[in-house]
Amino acid sequence: MISFNVLQPECRRILDSVPALINKIFPVPGRFRSSLPSHIAELSRLLTAERGDRRLSYLSRPEYLSAYLRYFLPWNLYRLCILLPGLELSLCAGGTVVDIGSGPLTLVSALWITCPGLRGVPLEFYCIDRCAPALEAGKKLFAAIAPDSEWKIHLVREDIDIRKTDIMRNKNAASLVCAINIFNEVYEKLPHSNTEGLKRMASDIARIMHGCAQDNASLLTVEPGVPQSGHFISFLRNAFMDLGRLPLSPCTHAGKCVLPGVKKRWCHFAFETENAPIDLHRLSAAAGIPKERLAFSFLLTGPVCYAHSSVNKTANAAKKGTEKARVISDAFPLPGYGTAGSKSGCYGRYGCSQAGLILLAGEKKRIDKLVCGAVIDVEVTADKHDAKSGAVIIEV
């Protein structure tokens, strides 16, 4: 069973040290320390409920940058450290990484923390963001986390215009292009009912990332795990496939995305945060926004496959046989499905496969062992369908 949610001991040790490291590098004067939780709460409101009042240069304000570095950066770092070890990024010596909307270099730090095999590999990073103070702060933090790193980091202060595709002009095309938690600031302005607008935006963004990359590059997008982000990721997947770039993860297939049109389901993954740094939990509680779970939507696409530039995206047909499936939900009770002799009743989790949406059903103890995000082998029979979702039922 393949999963991307297990933190290795060294990774946990480094993550535990990050809050104290941030406080050491970016000390808060004593007279401002007591107001830090309120600044975190205020910034959180600007990033969510009060997005319309937020200016593009919000991280240029010292109090907001301080709040971001102490709360949002460590949580985003923790989230990426859950995800990255389970991805095949295929970076090698001399590779170039373009990080669009880099902020305080969260991706660069997460790669170093979670991929020890890359630490001695000469890599070159172009970290692009509109906010110079955030970029500079991220470079200082990375230097503290990885003082002997041979990675070359270039800070590029530039606005991201989704109408242009030449943000890497006069530079070598990248072997990895990343966009972490950046495009939601663009599509969040669209009404959720504007499906066509979201599709056009996904197509524009796919061309931007594709335009930065070599033909054999990988492209990674990570967004918040909310419905609008999940829908955006599905449309982005289609846009990349139109460019000949097939999905590598979380998808286990290159057929049609199974989630659009499924009521109350979107592509995202959620995890408990019990292993996050204690100091981060304490600060989160003080700000009134504790995090018991982290959720994200993501998409990793691979090299251009010219033979598949017009991939058939017709509806997936349920078929019999063994295939790979990705677990995409928490466990939930299934009244009426009861397993004979079971004392705990029947539980289920949704999954995504070439056969379409599937419902993994079985005793609670068996379903609990299936971690959200895991890739498993399933035997598709296509004999039974869930009346509520239409998913093929697979007994575990």
Short mmCIF file of C-alpha atoms in Angstrom, two decimals:
data_model
loop_
_atom_site.label_atom_id
_atom_site.label_comp_id
_atom_site.label_asym_id
_atom_site.label_seq_id
_atom_site.Cartn_x
_atom_site.Cartn_y
_atom_site.Cartn_z
CA MET A 1 0.00 0.00 0.00
CA ILE A 2 1.49 3.35 -1.12
CA SER A 3 0.77 6.41 1.00
CA PHE A 4 2.04 9.95 1.44
CA ASN A 5 1.18 10.74 5.04
CA VAL A 6 3.97 9.18 7.15
CA LEU A 7 6.57 11.57 8.60
CA GLN A 8 10.02 10.05 9.05
CA PRO A 9 11.77 10.63 12.43
CA GLU A 10 14.33 13.08 11.01
CA CYS A 11 11.59 15.02 9.27
CA ARG A 12 9.62 15.31 12.52
CA ARG A 13 12.73 16.42 14.39
CA ILE A 14 13.41 19.23 11.92
CA LEU A 15 9.77 20.32 11.84
CA ASP A 16 9.71 20.43 15.65
CA SER A 17 12.68 22.79 15.56
CA VAL A 18 11.18 25.22 13.03
CA PRO A 19 9.04 27.41 15.38
CA ALA A 20 12.01 28.11 17.69
CA LEU A 21 14.25 28.70 14.68
CA ILE A 22 11.81 31.26 13.27
CA ASN A 23 11.65 33.07 16.62
CA LYS A 24 15.46 33.16 16.74
CA ILE A 25 15.93 34.49 13.20
CA PHE A 26 12.99 36.90 13.27
CA PRO A 27 12.67 38.01 16.93
CA VAL A 28 9.52 39.83 17.95
CA PRO A 29 10.10 42.82 20.26
CA GLY A 30 8.62 42.20 23.69
CA ARG A 31 6.05 44.97 23.35
CA PHE A 32 4.62 43.29 20.22
CA ARG A 33 4.73 39.69 21.44
CA SER A 34 1.35 39.81 23.16
CA SER A 35 -0.36 41.04 19.98
CA LEU A 36 1.01 38.22 17.80
CA PRO A 37 -2.05 35.93 18.25
CA SER A 38 -4.40 38.75 17.25
CA HIS A 39 -2.30 39.50 14.16
CA ILE A 40 -2.46 35.81 13.20
CA ALA A 41 -6.23 35.83 13.62
CA GLU A 42 -6.56 39.04 11.59
CA LEU A 43 -4.41 37.68 8.77
CA SER A 44 -6.42 34.46 8.78
CA ARG A 45 -9.61 36.47 8.28
CA LEU A 46 -8.01 38.38 5.40
CA LEU A 47 -7.00 35.11 3.77
CA THR A 48 -10.45 33.55 4.12
CA ALA A 49 -13.68 35.34 5.01
CA GLU A 50 -12.47 38.89 4.27
CA ARG A 51 -10.51 38.19 1.09
CA GLY A 52 -12.05 41.19 -0.67
CA ASP A 53 -10.37 43.55 1.82
CA ARG A 54 -6.92 42.05 1.30
CA ARG A 55 -4.32 43.90 -0.71
CA LEU A 56 -1.89 42.01 -2.93
CA SER A 57 1.04 43.33 -0.89
CA TYR A 58 -0.32 42.20 2.49
CA LEU A 59 2.91 40.36 3.39
CA SER A 60 4.86 43.59 3.03
CA ARG A 61 3.36 44.74 6.33
CA PRO A 62 5.74 43.69 9.15
CA GLU A 63 3.01 42.49 11.51
CA TYR A 64 1.42 40.32 8.83
CA LEU A 65 4.74 38.90 7.66
CA SER A 66 5.61 38.05 11.26
CA ALA A 67 2.23 36.34 11.70
CA TYR A 68 2.62 34.47 8.42
CA LEU A 69 6.12 33.22 9.29
CA ARG A 70 5.02 31.91 12.68
CA TYR A 71 1.66 30.37 11.83
CA PHE A 72 1.00 29.85 8.11
CA LEU A 73 4.56 28.97 7.08
CA PRO A 74 4.99 26.12 9.63
CA TRP A 75 1.54 24.68 8.85
CA ASN A 76 2.19 24.85 5.09
CA LEU A 77 5.59 23.28 5.67
CA TYR A 78 4.01 20.47 7.68
CA ARG A 79 1.43 19.92 4.93
CA LEU A 80 4.10 19.66 2.21
CA CYS A 81 6.18 17.31 4.36
CA ILE A 82 3.17 14.98 4.43
CA LEU A 83 2.80 15.11 0.66
CA LEU A 84 6.25 15.30 -0.94
CA PRO A 85 7.77 11.95 0.17
CA GLY A 86 5.02 10.12 -1.71
CA LEU A 87 5.71 11.85 -5.04
CA GLU A 88 8.22 10.92 -7.74
CA LEU A 89 9.70 14.27 -8.79
CA SER A 90 12.62 12.89 -10.84
CA LEU A 91 15.11 15.64 -10.02
CA CYS A 92 18.76 15.08 -10.92
CA ALA A 93 22.06 16.98 -10.87
CA GLY A 94 21.87 20.27 -12.74
CA GLY A 95 18.08 20.36 -12.53
CA THR A 96 16.18 23.64 -12.38
CA VAL A 97 13.11 24.18 -10.19
CA VAL A 98 10.68 27.03 -10.79
CA ASP A 99 8.53 27.85 -7.75
CA ILE A 100 5.65 30.15 -8.75
CA GLY A 101 4.28 32.18 -5.84
CA SER A 102 7.12 31.01 -3.62
CA GLY A 103 6.42 33.29 -0.65
CA PRO A 104 8.94 32.47 2.12
CA LEU A 105 10.41 29.53 0.13
CA THR A 106 8.18 26.95 1.81
CA LEU A 107 8.60 24.44 -1.00
CA VAL A 108 12.41 24.73 -1.04
CA SER A 109 12.59 24.07 2.71
CA ALA A 110 10.10 21.20 2.48
CA LEU A 111 12.09 19.53 -0.30
CA TRP A 112 15.28 19.69 1.73
CA ILE A 113 13.57 18.36 4.87
CA THR A 114 11.74 15.46 3.22
CA CYS A 115 14.14 14.41 0.45
CA PRO A 116 17.57 13.68 2.01
CA GLY A 117 18.65 12.04 -1.24
CA LEU A 118 18.46 15.43 -2.97
CA ARG A 119 20.51 17.38 -0.42
CA GLY A 120 23.80 16.68 -2.14
CA VAL A 121 22.39 17.10 -5.65
CA PRO A 122 23.26 20.43 -7.33
CA LEU A 123 19.93 22.12 -8.03
CA GLU A 124 18.99 25.63 -9.09
CA PHE A 125 15.80 27.29 -7.82
CA TYR A 126 13.96 30.29 -9.25
CA CYS A 127 11.61 31.45 -6.50
CA ILE A 128 9.04 33.87 -7.92
CA ASP A 129 6.80 36.09 -5.82
CA ARG A 130 5.51 39.66 -5.74
CA CYS A 131 6.59 40.17 -2.12
CA ALA A 132 10.34 40.77 -1.69
CA PRO A 133 10.26 40.69 2.16
CA ALA A 134 8.67 37.22 2.11
CA LEU A 135 11.30 35.94 -0.35
CA GLU A 136 14.16 37.36 1.72
CA ALA A 137 12.74 35.93 4.93
CA GLY A 138 12.40 32.50 3.31
CA LYS A 139 16.00 32.56 2.11
CA LYS A 140 17.20 33.37 5.66
CA LEU A 141 15.15 30.54 7.12
CA PHE A 142 16.38 28.04 4.52
CA ALA A 143 19.98 29.04 5.23
CA ALA A 144 19.34 28.23 8.91
CA ILE A 145 17.64 24.89 8.16
CA ALA A 146 20.25 23.86 5.58
CA PRO A 147 23.43 25.88 6.32
CA ASP A 148 25.69 23.79 4.07
CA SER A 149 23.29 23.38 1.14
CA GLU A 150 24.76 23.53 -2.36
CA TRP A 151 21.45 24.52 -3.89
CA LYS A 152 21.50 27.82 -5.79
CA ILE A 153 18.52 30.01 -5.00
CA HIS A 154 17.49 32.97 -7.13
CA LEU A 155 14.85 35.33 -5.77
CA VAL A 156 12.64 36.75 -8.52
CA ARG A 157 10.31 39.57 -7.53
CA GLU A 158 7.53 39.50 -10.10
CA ASP A 159 3.74 39.53 -10.27
CA ILE A 160 2.14 36.44 -11.78
CA ASP A 161 -0.06 37.39 -14.73
CA ILE A 162 -2.17 34.42 -15.88
CA ARG A 163 -2.56 36.09 -19.27
CA LYS A 164 1.15 35.64 -19.99
CA THR A 165 3.22 32.50 -20.40
CA ASP A 166 6.76 33.92 -20.39
CA ILE A 167 7.53 34.37 -16.69
CA MET A 168 10.75 32.35 -17.20
CA ARG A 169 11.96 34.37 -20.20
CA ASN A 170 15.73 34.34 -20.79
CA LYS A 171 16.19 31.44 -18.35
CA ASN A 172 16.59 27.70 -18.84
CA ALA A 173 13.36 25.74 -18.89
CA ALA A 174 12.72 23.91 -15.65
CA SER A 175 12.80 20.20 -14.84
CA LEU A 176 10.22 20.79 -12.08
CA VAL A 177 7.60 23.57 -11.94
CA CYS A 178 5.70 24.08 -8.69
CA ALA A 179 2.83 26.32 -7.68
CA ILE A 180 1.95 25.95 -4.00
CA ASN A 181 -1.13 27.60 -2.54
CA ILE A 182 -1.01 30.48 -5.02
CA PHE A 183 -3.73 30.18 -7.66
CA ASN A 184 -6.56 30.24 -5.11
CA GLU A 185 -5.80 33.95 -4.82
CA VAL A 186 -6.85 34.22 -8.47
CA TYR A 187 -9.82 31.89 -8.84
CA GLU A 188 -11.27 32.73 -5.41
CA LYS A 189 -12.63 35.90 -7.02
CA LEU A 190 -14.88 33.84 -9.31
CA PRO A 191 -18.41 32.93 -8.19
CA HIS A 192 -18.60 29.22 -7.46
CA SER A 193 -21.32 28.94 -10.11
CA ASN A 194 -18.97 30.24 -12.84
CA THR A 195 -17.79 26.86 -14.07
CA GLU A 196 -16.75 28.10 -17.50
CA GLY A 197 -14.68 30.89 -15.96
CA LEU A 198 -12.91 28.37 -13.72
CA LYS A 199 -12.20 26.15 -16.74
CA ARG A 200 -10.71 29.07 -18.69
CA MET A 201 -8.58 30.07 -15.71
CA ALA A 202 -7.32 26.48 -15.31
CA SER A 203 -6.41 26.44 -19.01
CA ASP A 204 -4.48 29.73 -18.69
CA ILE A 205 -2.61 28.49 -15.63
CA ALA A 206 -1.75 25.17 -17.30
CA ARG A 207 -0.17 27.10 -20.18
CA ILE A 208 1.85 29.23 -17.73
CA MET A 209 3.31 26.21 -15.96
CA HIS A 210 3.80 24.30 -19.21
CA GLY A 211 5.59 27.32 -20.67
CA CYS A 212 8.16 27.25 -17.83
CA ALA A 213 8.96 23.58 -18.22
CA GLN A 214 11.06 21.24 -20.29
CA ASP A 215 9.12 18.59 -22.18
CA ASN A 216 10.36 15.94 -19.74
CA ALA A 217 9.56 18.01 -16.63
CA SER A 218 7.09 17.34 -13.83
CA LEU A 219 4.57 19.96 -12.73
CA LEU A 220 3.16 20.12 -9.20
CA THR A 221 0.22 22.20 -7.99
CA VAL A 222 -1.00 22.19 -4.37
CA GLU A 223 -4.07 24.13 -3.26
CA PRO A 224 -6.32 24.33 -0.15
CA GLY A 225 -8.57 21.32 0.31
CA VAL A 226 -11.86 23.20 -0.24
CA PRO A 227 -14.52 22.48 -2.91
CA GLN A 228 -13.53 25.32 -5.26
CA SER A 229 -9.91 24.13 -5.20
CA GLY A 230 -10.94 20.56 -5.90
CA HIS A 231 -12.97 21.64 -8.91
CA PHE A 232 -10.07 23.79 -10.13
CA ILE A 233 -7.68 20.84 -9.83
CA SER A 234 -10.03 18.68 -11.93
CA PHE A 235 -10.17 21.32 -14.67
CA LEU A 236 -6.40 21.86 -14.44
CA ARG A 237 -5.94 18.11 -14.93
CA ASN A 238 -7.95 18.26 -18.17
CA ALA A 239 -6.01 21.32 -19.35
CA PHE A 240 -2.67 19.57 -18.80
CA MET A 241 -3.92 16.49 -20.62
CA ASP A 242 -4.83 18.69 -23.60
CA LEU A 243 -1.16 19.76 -23.58
CA GLY A 244 -0.06 16.12 -23.56
CA ARG A 245 0.89 16.01 -19.85
CA LEU A 246 -0.75 13.05 -18.16
CA PRO A 247 -1.54 12.94 -14.42
CA LEU A 248 0.89 11.03 -12.22
CA SER A 249 -0.65 11.67 -8.80
CA PRO A 250 -3.07 11.51 -7.04
CA CYS A 251 -4.69 9.91 -10.09
CA THR A 252 -4.06 6.22 -10.71
CA HIS A 253 -5.30 6.54 -14.30
CA ALA A 254 -5.49 8.96 -17.23
CA GLY A 255 -9.19 8.57 -17.87
CA LYS A 256 -11.87 11.10 -17.08
CA CYS A 257 -11.82 12.62 -13.57
CA VAL A 258 -14.55 10.79 -11.67
CA LEU A 259 -15.43 13.47 -9.11
CA PRO A 260 -17.08 16.36 -11.01
CA GLY A 261 -20.81 15.83 -10.76
CA VAL A 262 -20.58 13.62 -7.66
CA LYS A 263 -22.60 15.36 -4.96
CA LYS A 264 -20.57 16.77 -2.05
CA ARG A 265 -17.32 15.19 -3.27
CA TRP A 266 -14.22 16.95 -4.56
CA CYS A 267 -10.58 15.98 -4.96
CA HIS A 268 -8.87 16.56 -1.61
CA PHE A 269 -7.08 14.73 1.18
CA ALA A 270 -7.29 15.35 4.93
CA PHE A 271 -4.99 14.32 7.78
CA GLU A 272 -4.81 14.60 11.56
CA THR A 273 -2.18 16.97 12.96
CA GLU A 274 -1.16 15.21 16.18
CA ASN A 275 2.46 15.04 14.96
CA ALA A 276 2.75 18.78 14.28
CA PRO A 277 5.11 20.78 16.57
CA ILE A 278 3.70 21.38 20.05
CA ASP A 279 4.73 25.05 19.98
CA LEU A 280 2.77 25.49 16.75
CA HIS A 281 -0.32 23.94 18.31
CA ARG A 282 0.00 26.30 21.29
CA LEU A 283 0.32 29.37 19.09
CA SER A 284 -2.63 28.23 16.99
CA ALA A 285 -4.77 27.83 20.10
CA ALA A 286 -3.73 31.28 21.37
CA ALA A 287 -4.84 32.78 18.03
CA GLY A 288 -8.20 31.02 18.29
CA ILE A 289 -7.66 28.96 15.12
CA PRO A 290 -6.39 25.55 16.25
CA LYS A 291 -5.80 22.95 13.55
CA GLU A 292 -6.82 19.39 14.28
CA ARG A 293 -6.81 18.46 10.59
CA LEU A 294 -5.03 19.62 7.44
CA ALA A 295 -6.61 19.30 4.01
CA PHE A 296 -5.20 19.91 0.55
CA SER A 297 -5.88 19.29 -3.13
CA PHE A 298 -2.96 18.59 -5.43
CA LEU A 299 -1.95 17.46 -8.90
CA LEU A 300 1.35 16.12 -10.24
CA THR A 301 1.65 15.77 -14.00
CA GLY A 302 4.50 14.28 -15.98
CA PRO A 303 6.45 14.71 -19.20
CA VAL A 304 4.79 15.61 -22.48
CA CYS A 305 3.46 12.47 -24.14
CA TYR A 306 2.80 13.46 -27.75
CA ALA A 307 1.06 10.20 -28.51
CA HIS A 308 -1.55 11.13 -25.92
CA SER A 309 -2.01 14.82 -26.69
CA SER A 310 -5.64 14.04 -27.47
CA VAL A 311 -6.29 11.66 -24.59
CA ASN A 312 -9.77 10.21 -24.62
CA LYS A 313 -11.57 11.75 -21.65
CA THR A 314 -14.87 9.96 -22.13
CA ALA A 315 -16.62 8.51 -19.11
CA ASN A 316 -14.80 5.68 -17.37
CA ALA A 317 -16.58 2.39 -17.72
CA ALA A 318 -16.60 0.03 -14.76
CA LYS A 319 -14.69 -3.09 -15.71
CA LYS A 320 -13.77 -6.33 -14.03
CA GLY A 321 -10.21 -7.01 -12.92
CA THR A 322 -7.48 -5.90 -10.52
CA GLU A 323 -6.36 -2.28 -10.69
CA LYS A 324 -4.91 0.55 -8.62
CA ALA A 325 -7.19 2.83 -6.62
CA ARG A 326 -6.55 5.92 -4.50
CA VAL A 327 -8.41 6.21 -1.17
CA ILE A 328 -9.99 9.68 -1.18
CA SER A 329 -12.12 9.97 1.95
CA ASP A 330 -12.35 9.39 5.67
CA ALA A 331 -14.15 6.32 6.97
CA PHE A 332 -17.90 6.57 7.48
CA PRO A 333 -20.66 4.16 8.60
CA LEU A 334 -22.73 2.35 5.98
CA PRO A 335 -26.11 1.55 7.54
CA GLY A 336 -27.84 -1.30 5.81
CA TYR A 337 -24.69 -2.84 4.37
CA GLY A 338 -23.99 -4.84 7.57
CA THR A 339 -21.52 -7.69 7.31
CA ALA A 340 -22.70 -11.00 8.69
CA GLY A 341 -21.21 -11.67 12.12
CA SER A 342 -19.73 -8.17 12.44
CA LYS A 343 -20.10 -6.46 15.82
CA SER A 344 -18.97 -3.03 14.59
CA GLY A 345 -21.17 -2.82 11.51
CA CYS A 346 -20.10 -1.92 8.01
CA TYR A 347 -18.01 1.14 7.17
CA GLY A 348 -16.80 2.60 3.91
CA ARG A 349 -14.35 4.92 2.20
CA TYR A 350 -14.56 6.35 -1.29
CA GLY A 351 -11.82 5.68 -3.80
CA CYS A 352 -10.84 6.78 -7.31
CA SER A 353 -9.87 4.29 -10.02
CA GLN A 354 -9.95 3.65 -13.75
CA ALA A 355 -13.38 2.11 -13.17
CA GLY A 356 -14.59 5.44 -11.80
CA LEU A 357 -15.71 6.24 -8.27
CA ILE A 358 -15.61 3.20 -6.00
CA LEU A 359 -16.93 2.55 -2.51
CA LEU A 360 -14.68 0.39 -0.34
CA ALA A 361 -16.93 -1.37 2.16
CA GLY A 362 -16.19 -3.72 5.05
CA GLU A 363 -15.79 -4.10 8.80
CA LYS A 364 -14.70 -0.96 10.61
CA LYS A 365 -11.31 -2.36 11.65
CA ARG A 366 -10.51 -3.17 8.02
CA ILE A 367 -11.68 0.17 6.66
CA ASP A 368 -9.75 2.05 9.37
CA LYS A 369 -6.52 0.49 8.07
CA LEU A 370 -7.03 2.19 4.70
CA VAL A 371 -5.35 5.58 5.10
CA CYS A 372 -6.70 8.54 3.17
CA GLY A 373 -4.42 9.09 0.18
CA ALA A 374 -3.16 5.50 0.03
CA VAL A 375 -2.91 3.63 -3.27
CA ILE A 376 -4.15 0.05 -3.05
CA ASP A 377 -4.91 -2.87 -5.36
CA VAL A 378 -8.62 -3.60 -5.70
CA GLU A 379 -10.64 -6.27 -7.45
CA VAL A 380 -13.37 -4.56 -9.47
CA THR A 381 -16.41 -6.73 -10.13
CA ALA A 382 -18.87 -4.02 -11.24
CA ASP A 383 -21.71 -6.17 -9.89
CA LYS A 384 -22.95 -3.75 -7.21
CA HIS A 385 -23.42 0.01 -7.20
CA ASP A 386 -24.06 2.39 -4.33
CA ALA A 387 -27.53 3.90 -4.72
CA LYS A 388 -26.43 7.24 -3.23
CA SER A 389 -23.25 7.96 -5.20
CA GLY A 390 -23.39 5.49 -8.07
CA ALA A 391 -19.97 4.16 -7.04
CA VAL A 392 -18.98 0.57 -7.68
CA ILE A 393 -19.03 -1.25 -4.34
CA ILE A 394 -15.90 -3.24 -3.50
CA GLU A 395 -15.87 -5.36 -0.36
CA VAL A 396 -12.69 -5.13 1.69
#
